[in-house]
Each structure stands twice: as structure tokens, then as C-alpha cells.
Short mmCIF file of C-alpha atoms and ligand atoms in Angstrom, two decimals:
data_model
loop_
_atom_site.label_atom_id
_atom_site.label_comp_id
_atom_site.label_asym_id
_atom_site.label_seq_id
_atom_site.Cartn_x
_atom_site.Cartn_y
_atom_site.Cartn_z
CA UNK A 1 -11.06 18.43 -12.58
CA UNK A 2 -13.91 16.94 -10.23
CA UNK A 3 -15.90 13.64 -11.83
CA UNK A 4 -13.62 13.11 -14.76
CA UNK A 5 -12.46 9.22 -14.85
CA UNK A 6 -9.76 8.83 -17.19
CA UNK A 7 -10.06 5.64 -18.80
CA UNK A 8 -7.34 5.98 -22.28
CA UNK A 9 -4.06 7.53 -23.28
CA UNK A 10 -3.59 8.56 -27.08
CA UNK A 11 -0.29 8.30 -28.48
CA UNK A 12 1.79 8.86 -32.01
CA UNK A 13 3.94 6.68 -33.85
CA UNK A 14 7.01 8.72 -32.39
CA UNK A 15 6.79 7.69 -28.80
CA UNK A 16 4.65 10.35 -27.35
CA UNK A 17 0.98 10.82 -25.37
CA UNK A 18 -0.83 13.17 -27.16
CA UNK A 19 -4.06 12.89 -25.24
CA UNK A 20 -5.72 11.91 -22.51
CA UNK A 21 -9.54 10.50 -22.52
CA UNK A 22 -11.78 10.90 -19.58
CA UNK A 23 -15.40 10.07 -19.27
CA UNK A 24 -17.59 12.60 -16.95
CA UNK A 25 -20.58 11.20 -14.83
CA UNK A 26 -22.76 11.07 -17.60
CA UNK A 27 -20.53 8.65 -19.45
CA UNK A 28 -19.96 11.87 -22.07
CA UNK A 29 -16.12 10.98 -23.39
CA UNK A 30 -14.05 13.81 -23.14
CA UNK A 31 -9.93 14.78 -24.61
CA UNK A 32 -7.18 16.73 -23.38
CA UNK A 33 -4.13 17.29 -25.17
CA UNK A 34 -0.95 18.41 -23.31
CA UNK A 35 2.93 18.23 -23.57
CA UNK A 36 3.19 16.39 -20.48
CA UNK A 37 0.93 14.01 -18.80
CA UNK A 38 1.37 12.64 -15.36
CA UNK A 39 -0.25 9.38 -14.07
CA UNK A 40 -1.13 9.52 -10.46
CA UNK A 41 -4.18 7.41 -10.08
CA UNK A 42 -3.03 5.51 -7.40
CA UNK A 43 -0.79 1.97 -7.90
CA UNK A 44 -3.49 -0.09 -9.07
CA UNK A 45 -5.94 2.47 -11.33
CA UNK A 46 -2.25 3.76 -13.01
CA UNK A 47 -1.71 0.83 -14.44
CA UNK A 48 -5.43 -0.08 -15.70
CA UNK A 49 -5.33 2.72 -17.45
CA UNK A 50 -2.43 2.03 -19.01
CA UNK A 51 -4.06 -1.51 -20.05
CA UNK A 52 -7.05 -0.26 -20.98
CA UNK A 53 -4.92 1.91 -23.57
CA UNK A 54 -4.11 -1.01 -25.62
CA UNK A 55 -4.41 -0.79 -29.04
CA UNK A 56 -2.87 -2.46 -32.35
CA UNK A 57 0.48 -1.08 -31.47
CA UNK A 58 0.89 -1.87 -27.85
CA UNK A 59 -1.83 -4.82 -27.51
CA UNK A 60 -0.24 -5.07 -24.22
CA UNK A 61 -1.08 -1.93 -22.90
CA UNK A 62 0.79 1.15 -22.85
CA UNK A 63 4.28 1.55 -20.85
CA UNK A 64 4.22 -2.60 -20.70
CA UNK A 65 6.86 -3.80 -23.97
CA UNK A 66 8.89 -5.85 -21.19
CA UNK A 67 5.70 -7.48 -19.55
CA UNK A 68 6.16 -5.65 -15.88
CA UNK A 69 3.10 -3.30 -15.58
CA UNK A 70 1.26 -4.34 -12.71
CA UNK A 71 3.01 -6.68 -11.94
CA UNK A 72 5.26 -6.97 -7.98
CA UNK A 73 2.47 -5.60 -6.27
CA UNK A 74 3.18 -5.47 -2.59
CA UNK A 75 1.71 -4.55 0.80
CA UNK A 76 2.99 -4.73 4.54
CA UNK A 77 1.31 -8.22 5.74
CA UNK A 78 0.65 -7.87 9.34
CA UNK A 79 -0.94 -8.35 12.79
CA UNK A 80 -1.39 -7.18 15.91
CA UNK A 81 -1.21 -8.52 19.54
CA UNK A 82 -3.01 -6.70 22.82
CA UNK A 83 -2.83 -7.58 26.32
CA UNK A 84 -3.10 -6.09 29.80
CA UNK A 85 0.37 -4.62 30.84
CA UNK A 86 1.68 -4.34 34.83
CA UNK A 87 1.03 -1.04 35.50
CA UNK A 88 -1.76 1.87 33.98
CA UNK A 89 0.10 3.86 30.82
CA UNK A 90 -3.68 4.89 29.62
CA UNK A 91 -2.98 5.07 26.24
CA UNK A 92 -5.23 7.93 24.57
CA UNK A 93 -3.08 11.00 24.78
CA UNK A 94 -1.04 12.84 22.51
CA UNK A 95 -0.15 11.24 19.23
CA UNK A 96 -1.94 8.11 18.08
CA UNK A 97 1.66 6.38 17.13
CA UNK A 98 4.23 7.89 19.34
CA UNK A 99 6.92 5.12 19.32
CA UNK A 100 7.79 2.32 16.29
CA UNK A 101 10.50 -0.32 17.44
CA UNK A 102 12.63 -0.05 13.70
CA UNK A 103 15.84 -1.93 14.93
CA UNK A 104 14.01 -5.33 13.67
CA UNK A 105 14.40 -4.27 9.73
CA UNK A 106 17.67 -4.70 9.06
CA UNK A 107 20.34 -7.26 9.76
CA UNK A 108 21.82 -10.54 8.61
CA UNK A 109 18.50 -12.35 9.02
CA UNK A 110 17.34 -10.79 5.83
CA UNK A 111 18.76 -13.84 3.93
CA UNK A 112 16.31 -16.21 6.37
CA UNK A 113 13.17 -14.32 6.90
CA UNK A 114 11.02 -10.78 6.03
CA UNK A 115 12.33 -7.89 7.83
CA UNK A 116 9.74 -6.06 10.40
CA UNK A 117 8.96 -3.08 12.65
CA UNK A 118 6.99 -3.29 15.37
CA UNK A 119 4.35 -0.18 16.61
CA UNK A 120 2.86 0.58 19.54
CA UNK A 121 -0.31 1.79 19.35
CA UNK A 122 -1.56 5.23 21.81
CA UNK A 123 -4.91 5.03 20.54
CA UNK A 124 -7.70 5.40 23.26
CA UNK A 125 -9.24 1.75 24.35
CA UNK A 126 -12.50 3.26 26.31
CA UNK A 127 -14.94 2.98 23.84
CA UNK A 128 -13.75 -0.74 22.60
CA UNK A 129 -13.06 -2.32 26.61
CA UNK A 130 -16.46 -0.45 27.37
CA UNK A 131 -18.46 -1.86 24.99
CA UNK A 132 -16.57 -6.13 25.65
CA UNK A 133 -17.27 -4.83 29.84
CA UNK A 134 -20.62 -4.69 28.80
CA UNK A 135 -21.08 -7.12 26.34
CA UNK A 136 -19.41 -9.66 29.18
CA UNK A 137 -22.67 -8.21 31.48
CA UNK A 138 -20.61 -6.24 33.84
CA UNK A 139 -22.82 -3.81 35.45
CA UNK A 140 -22.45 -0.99 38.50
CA UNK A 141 -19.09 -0.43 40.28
CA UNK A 142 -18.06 -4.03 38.47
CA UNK A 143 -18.33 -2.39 35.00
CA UNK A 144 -16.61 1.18 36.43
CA UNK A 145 -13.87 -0.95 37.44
CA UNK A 146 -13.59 -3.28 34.36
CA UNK A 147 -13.73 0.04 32.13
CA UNK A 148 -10.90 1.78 34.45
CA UNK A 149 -8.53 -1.04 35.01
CA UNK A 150 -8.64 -2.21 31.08
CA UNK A 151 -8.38 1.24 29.59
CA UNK A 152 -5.64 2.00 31.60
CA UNK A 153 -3.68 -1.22 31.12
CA UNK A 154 -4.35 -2.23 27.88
CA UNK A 155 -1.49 -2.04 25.04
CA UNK A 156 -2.13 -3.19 21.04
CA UNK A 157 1.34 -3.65 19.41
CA UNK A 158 1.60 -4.55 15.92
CA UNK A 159 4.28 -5.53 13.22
CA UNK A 160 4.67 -4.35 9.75
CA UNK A 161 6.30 -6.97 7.65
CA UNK A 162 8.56 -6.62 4.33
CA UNK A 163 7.08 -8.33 1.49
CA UNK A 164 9.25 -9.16 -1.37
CA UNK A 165 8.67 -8.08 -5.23
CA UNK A 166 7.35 -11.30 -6.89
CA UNK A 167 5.74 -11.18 -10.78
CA UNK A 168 3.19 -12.99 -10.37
CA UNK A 169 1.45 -10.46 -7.67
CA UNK A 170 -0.41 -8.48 -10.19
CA UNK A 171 -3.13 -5.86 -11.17
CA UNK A 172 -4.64 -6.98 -13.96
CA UNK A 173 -8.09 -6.36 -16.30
CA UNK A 174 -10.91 -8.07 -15.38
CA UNK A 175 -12.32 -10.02 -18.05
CA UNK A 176 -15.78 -10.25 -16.79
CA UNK A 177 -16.37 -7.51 -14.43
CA UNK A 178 -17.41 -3.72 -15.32
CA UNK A 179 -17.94 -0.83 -12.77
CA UNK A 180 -20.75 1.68 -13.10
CA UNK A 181 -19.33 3.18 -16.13
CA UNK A 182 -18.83 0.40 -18.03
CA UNK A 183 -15.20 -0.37 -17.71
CA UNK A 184 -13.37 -3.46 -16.51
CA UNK A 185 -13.00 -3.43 -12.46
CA UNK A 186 -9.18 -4.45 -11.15
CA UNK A 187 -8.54 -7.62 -10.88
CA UNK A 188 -5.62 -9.18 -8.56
CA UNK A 189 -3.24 -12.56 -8.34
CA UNK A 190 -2.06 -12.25 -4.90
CA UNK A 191 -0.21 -13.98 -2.33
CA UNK A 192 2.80 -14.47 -0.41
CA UNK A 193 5.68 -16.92 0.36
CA UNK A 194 7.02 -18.62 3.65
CA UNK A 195 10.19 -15.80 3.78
CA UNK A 196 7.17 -13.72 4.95
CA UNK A 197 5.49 -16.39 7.25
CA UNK A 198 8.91 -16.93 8.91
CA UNK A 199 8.81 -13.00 9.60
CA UNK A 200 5.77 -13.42 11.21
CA UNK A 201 6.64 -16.53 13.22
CA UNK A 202 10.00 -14.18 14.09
CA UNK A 203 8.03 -10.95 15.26
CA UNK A 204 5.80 -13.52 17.49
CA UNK A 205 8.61 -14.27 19.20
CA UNK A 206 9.18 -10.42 19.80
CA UNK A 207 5.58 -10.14 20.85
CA UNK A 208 6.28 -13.16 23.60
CA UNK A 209 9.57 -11.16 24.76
CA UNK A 210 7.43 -7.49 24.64
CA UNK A 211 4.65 -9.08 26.78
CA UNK A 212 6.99 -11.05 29.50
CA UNK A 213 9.09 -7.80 29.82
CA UNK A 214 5.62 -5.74 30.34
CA UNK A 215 4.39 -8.39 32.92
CA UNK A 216 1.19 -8.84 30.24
CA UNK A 217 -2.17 -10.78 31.06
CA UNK A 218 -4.71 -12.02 28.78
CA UNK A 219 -2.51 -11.49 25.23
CA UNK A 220 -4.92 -11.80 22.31
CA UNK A 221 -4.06 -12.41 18.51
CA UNK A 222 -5.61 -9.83 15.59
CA UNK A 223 -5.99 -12.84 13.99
CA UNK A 224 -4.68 -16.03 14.49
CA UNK A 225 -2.84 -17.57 11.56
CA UNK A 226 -4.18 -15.11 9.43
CA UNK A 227 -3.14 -11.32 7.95
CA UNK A 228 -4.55 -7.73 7.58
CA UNK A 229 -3.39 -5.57 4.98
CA UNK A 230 -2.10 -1.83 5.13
CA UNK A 231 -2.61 -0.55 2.30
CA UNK A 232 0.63 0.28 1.22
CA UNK A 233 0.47 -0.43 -2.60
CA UNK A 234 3.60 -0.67 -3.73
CA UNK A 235 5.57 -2.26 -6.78
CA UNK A 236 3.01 -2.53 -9.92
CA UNK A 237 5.09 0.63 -11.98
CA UNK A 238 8.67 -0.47 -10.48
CA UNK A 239 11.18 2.44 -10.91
CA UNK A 240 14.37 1.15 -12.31
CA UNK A 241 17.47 1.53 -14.63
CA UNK A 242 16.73 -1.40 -16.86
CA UNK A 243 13.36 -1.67 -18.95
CA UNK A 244 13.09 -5.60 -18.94
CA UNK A 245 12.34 -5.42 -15.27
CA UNK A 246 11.04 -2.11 -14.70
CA UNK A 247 8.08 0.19 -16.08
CA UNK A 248 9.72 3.52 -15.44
CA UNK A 249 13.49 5.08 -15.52
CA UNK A 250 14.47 6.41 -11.72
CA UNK A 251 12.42 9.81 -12.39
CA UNK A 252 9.22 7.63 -13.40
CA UNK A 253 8.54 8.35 -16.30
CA UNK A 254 7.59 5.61 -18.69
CA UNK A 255 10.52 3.85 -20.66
CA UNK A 256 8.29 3.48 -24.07
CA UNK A 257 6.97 7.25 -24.13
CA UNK A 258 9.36 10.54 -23.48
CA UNK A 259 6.39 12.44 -21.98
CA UNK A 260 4.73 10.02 -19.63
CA UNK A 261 5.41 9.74 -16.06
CA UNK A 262 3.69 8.12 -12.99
CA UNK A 263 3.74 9.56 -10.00
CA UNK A 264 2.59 7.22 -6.88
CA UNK A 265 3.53 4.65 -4.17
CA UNK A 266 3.77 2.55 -7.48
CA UNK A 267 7.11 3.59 -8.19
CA UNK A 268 8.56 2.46 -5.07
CA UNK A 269 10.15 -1.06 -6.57
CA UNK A 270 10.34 -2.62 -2.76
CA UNK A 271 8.14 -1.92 -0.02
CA UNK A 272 11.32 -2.39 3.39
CA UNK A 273 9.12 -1.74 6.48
CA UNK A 274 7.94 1.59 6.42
CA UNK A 275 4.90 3.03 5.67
CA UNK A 276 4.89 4.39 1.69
CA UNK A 277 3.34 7.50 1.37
CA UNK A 278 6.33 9.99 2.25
CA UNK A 279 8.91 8.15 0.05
CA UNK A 280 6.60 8.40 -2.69
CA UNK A 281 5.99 11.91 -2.18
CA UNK A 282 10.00 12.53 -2.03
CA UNK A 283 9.95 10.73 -5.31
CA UNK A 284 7.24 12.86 -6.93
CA UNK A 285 9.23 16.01 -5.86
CA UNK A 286 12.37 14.39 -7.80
CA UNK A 287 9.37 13.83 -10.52
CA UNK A 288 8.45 17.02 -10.28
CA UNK A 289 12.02 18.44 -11.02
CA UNK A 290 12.58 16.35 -13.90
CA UNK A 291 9.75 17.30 -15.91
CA UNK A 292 11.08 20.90 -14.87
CA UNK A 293 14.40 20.32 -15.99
CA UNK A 294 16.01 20.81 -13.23
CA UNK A 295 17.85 17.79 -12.88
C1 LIG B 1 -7.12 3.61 5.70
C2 LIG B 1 -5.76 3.96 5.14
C3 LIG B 1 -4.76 4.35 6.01
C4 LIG B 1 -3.49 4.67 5.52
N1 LIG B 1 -2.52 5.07 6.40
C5 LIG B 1 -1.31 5.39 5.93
C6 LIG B 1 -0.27 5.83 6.82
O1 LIG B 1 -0.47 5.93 8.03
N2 LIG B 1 0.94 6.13 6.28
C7 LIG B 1 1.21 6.00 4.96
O2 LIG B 1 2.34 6.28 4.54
N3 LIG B 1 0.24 5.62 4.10
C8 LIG B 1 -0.98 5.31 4.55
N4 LIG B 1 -1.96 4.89 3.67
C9 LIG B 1 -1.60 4.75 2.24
C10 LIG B 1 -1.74 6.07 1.48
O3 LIG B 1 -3.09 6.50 1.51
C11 LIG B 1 -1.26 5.82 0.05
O4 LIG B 1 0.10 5.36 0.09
C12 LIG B 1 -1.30 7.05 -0.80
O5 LIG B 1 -2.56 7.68 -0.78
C13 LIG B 1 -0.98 6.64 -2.24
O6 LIG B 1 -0.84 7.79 -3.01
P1 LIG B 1 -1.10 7.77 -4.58
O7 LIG B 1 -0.89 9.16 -5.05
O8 LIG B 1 -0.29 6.66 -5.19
O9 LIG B 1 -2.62 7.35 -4.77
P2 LIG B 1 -3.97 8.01 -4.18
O10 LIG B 1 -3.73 8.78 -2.95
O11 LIG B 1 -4.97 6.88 -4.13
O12 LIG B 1 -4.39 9.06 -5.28
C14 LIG B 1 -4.94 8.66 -6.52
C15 LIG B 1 -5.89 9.74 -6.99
O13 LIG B 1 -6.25 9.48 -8.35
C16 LIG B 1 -7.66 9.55 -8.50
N5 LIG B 1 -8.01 8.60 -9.58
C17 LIG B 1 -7.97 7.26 -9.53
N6 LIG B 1 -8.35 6.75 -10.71
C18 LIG B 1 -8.60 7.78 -11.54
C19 LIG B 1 -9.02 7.88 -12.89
N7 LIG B 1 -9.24 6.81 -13.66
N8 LIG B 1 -9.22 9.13 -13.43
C20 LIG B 1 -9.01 10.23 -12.67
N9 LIG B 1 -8.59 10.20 -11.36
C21 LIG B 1 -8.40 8.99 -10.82
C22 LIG B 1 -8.23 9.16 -7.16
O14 LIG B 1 -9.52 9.69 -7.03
C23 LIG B 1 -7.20 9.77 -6.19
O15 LIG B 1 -7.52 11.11 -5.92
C24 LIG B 1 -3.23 4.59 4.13
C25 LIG B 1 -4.27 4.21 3.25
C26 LIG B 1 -5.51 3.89 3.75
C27 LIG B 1 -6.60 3.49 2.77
#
């Protein structure tokens, strides 16, 4: 259903949702029963719904008796590195991540430091070493060369680092901000620990290795000292066998309500090195067949 927000589950006394509430573009309130309701708003929205479902009975929010909804949210903290390599390998062509370097996610040094991968990148530089050529003032066979010898040389490699599940990274309610409908906006604690800056200082020293080995000129930082996200949201409705430190059972559904379950990256309770989606989907298949019965 198009323009439908949900913002409240209804529930008995028994341990079931009996509805669902939604509010359509015109702020008209709307409910659905059903046997079976599935959560799959995404791993920040699930659980502010859930929160906004508070009531007398759960003042915590539903799905949240043990204090864990929302709570170990995760990402892949990373950055990237690009330089001019020795000879042209005109990135561009055929898939836009052809090769991931995965050996660098397990091992020993887990104990010390956040496991990584590594990717390189095969996306086309023209248009971005075009417009720095010109930017620089390069004009006539000066910019044709510029535009030829950097598009063909340059590489972007980038690591994707393991974040561990810590409580206090949270979704929460805000307490003072509303969106266009009138109800409370996400809000986020957020940060993380030196296990993952010593990852970072550790796939650096990859990056030096990569770019000797590649013969690189003029290597360049995303962002020195600093992180971008990936959007990998991960850990706020932890999966789990034991409902003081997870929000659902290992089919996700909800540990307080028989005929609940969450579907999304949210279940994942650890976010390793790579990239969410397809585990999540695998998960929502073994969802899928639980609610069916068949396992
Ligand atoms: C730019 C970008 C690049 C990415 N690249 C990759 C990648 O290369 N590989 C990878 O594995 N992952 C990637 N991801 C992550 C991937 O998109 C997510 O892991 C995935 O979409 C999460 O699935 P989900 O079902 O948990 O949530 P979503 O896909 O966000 O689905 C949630 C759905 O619920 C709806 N919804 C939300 N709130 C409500 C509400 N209150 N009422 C009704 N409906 C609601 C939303 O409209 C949405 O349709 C990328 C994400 C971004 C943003």
C-alpha cells in the first residue's frame, strides 16, 4: 500500500499484534488487523515504530522488555585512497566492483584490531579527472593529455571495516523533533572505539603496500583522519537465542509477541565485512519459512 506510514502496533493482553495503525498523506489514521504482521521498515524506522507503540503495558516500547531495541547499531566505517598506477588499466568497463581483496577479515588479529576488506573500484574517472584538468586550467592538447593519462591510470581502492555491537549505539525517539506528519524524527548516539581506528591505521598500511606494488603517484586520502559511512544498518533488532540481549529469536520474530517478526538488515546481530543486504535477504527467506511453517 503506496503513502501509508505506519506509526503504532495494537496488541492484547495475551501476547499478540492485533493491528497495525498507519496514517495516509492526509494525516487520516487508518487500521489493519491480520494474523501475522511483519516489520520491514528498514533498521532504524522498525524499531521507532516499535517505540512509538508504547503504552501502559510496555512503556518501553513494544518487543523492548530486556532494554535492546535499537540499540548495537552498526555500519562499515571506511575510506578510500586513489592514486595514479604504472601502467593504463582504464577503469570504466564491465562491472563497477569486479574484484574485493576478502583475505584481510579473518585471522588472529581479530583480538587486536577491526577486521577489513579492501575494494577496488572499476568505476569510470573521465568525468571527475576532466572536470580537476580543467579546474587546474589545463587547456588544448595539455588538457587531452591530462584527461587521457589520468583516466587511464587512475585507481580508487577502499576498505570496509568491521564495527563491533556496542549498546550504547542507538536509535532512539526524538524528544523534540517531529517530521511532516507530526511524529518524532530518529534520533542517534553514535560512535566508535579505537579496535576500529587500529583497523583503519592497519588497512593504511595495506593501502602503502597496494600503492608501492602498483608503482602509484600522487596517492590522495577520502578523507584524512576522518570516515564515510555505507549504509549498512545493522544491529538495532539483534537476532539471538537469549532475550536479555536480543530483540528477536533466530527466525526474527519478536520474543514478547508470537506473531511479530522483523524482517531487515536489523536482524543481522554483527555486521563482519561484507556488505548486508544479501544476508538479510537469506534471513528473510528463513523468515519467510517460519511464518509458513515450514521449519
Ligand atoms: C546509496 C546506498 C548504496 C547501498 N549499496 C549497497 C550495496 O552495494 N550492497 C548492499 O548489500 N547494500 C547496500 N546498501 C544498503 C541496502 O540498501 C540496505 O541494506 C537495504 O535496503 C536494507 O533493507 P531493509 O529491508 O532493512 O530496509 P529498506 O530497504 O530501507 O526498506 C524499508 C522499506 O520500508 C518502508 N518504510 C519505512 N518506514 C515505514 C513506515 N513507517 N510505514 C510504512 N513503510 C515504511 C520504506 O519506504 C522502505 O520501502 C546501500 C544503501 C544505500 C542508501
Amino acid at each position: 500500500m503506496t503513502k501509508a506510514v505506519v506509526y503504532k502496533l495494537e496488541h492484547d493482553k495475551k501476547g499478540k499484534i492485533v493491528a497495525l495503525h498507519y496514517y495516509d498523506w492526509n494525516k487520516v489514521s487508518h487500521r489493519v488487523e491480520a494474523e501475522t504482521f511483519v516489520l520491514a521498515a528498514n533498521a532504524i524506522e522498525t524499531p521507532k515504530i516499535l517505540f512509538m507503540s508504547a503504552d501502559d503495558m510496555f512503556p518501553n516500547g513494544l518487543g523492548n522488555n530486556n532494554d535492546q531495541l535499537g540499540r548495537h547499531l552498526m555500519d562499515h566505517p571506511s575510506n578510500s585512497a586513489t592514486f595514479y598506477v604504472d601502467e593504463p588499466i582504464w577503469p570504466g568497463r564491465g562491472p563497477m566492483s569486479p574484484s574485493s581483496i576478502q583475505q584481510l577479515r579473518d585471522g588472529a588479529f581479530r583480538s587486536e584490531h577491526a577486521a577489513f576488506r579492501i575494494d577496488l573500484s572499476n568505476s569510470s574517472r573521465v568525468a571527475s579527472v576532466t572536470a580537476a584538468a580543467i579546474k587546474e586550467g589545463l587547456t588544448g592538447k595539455a588538457l587531452d593529455d591530462a584527461i587521457r593519462y589520468r583516466a587511464s591510470h587512475e585507481l580508487s581502492i577502499k576498505n570496509v571495516l568491521e564495527q563491533l555491537p556496542d549498546p550504547n549505539n542507538r536509535v532512539m525517539l526524538s524528544k523534540t523533533k517531529k517530521d511532516a506528519l507530526g511524529l518524532p524524527v530518529p534520533s542517534f548516539s553514535y560512535s566508535f572505539d579505537d579496535y576500529v581506528e587500529r583497523g583503519m591505521q592497519a588497512s593504511l598500511a595495506v593501502y602503502a603496500e597496494m600503492a608501492s606494488m602498483l608503482g602509484a603517484t600522487d596517492v590522495r586520502y577520502s578523507a584524512p583522519g576522518s570516515y564515510s559511512n555505507n549504509q549498512h544498518i545493522t544491529g538495532t533488532l539483534a537476532m539471538g537465542t537469549d532475550p536479555k540481549t536480543s530483540v528477536t529469536d533466530h527466525v526474527g520474530r519478536a520474543w514478547d509477541f508470537s506473531n511479530l517478526y522483523m524482517a531487515s538488515t536489523g536482524v543481522m546481530p554483527t555486521v563482519a565485512t561484507a556488505n548486508s543486504t544479501l544476508t538479510a535477504s537469506a534471513l528473510s527467506l528463513r523468515t519467510a519459512d517460519a511464518i509458513l511453517g515450514k521449519i
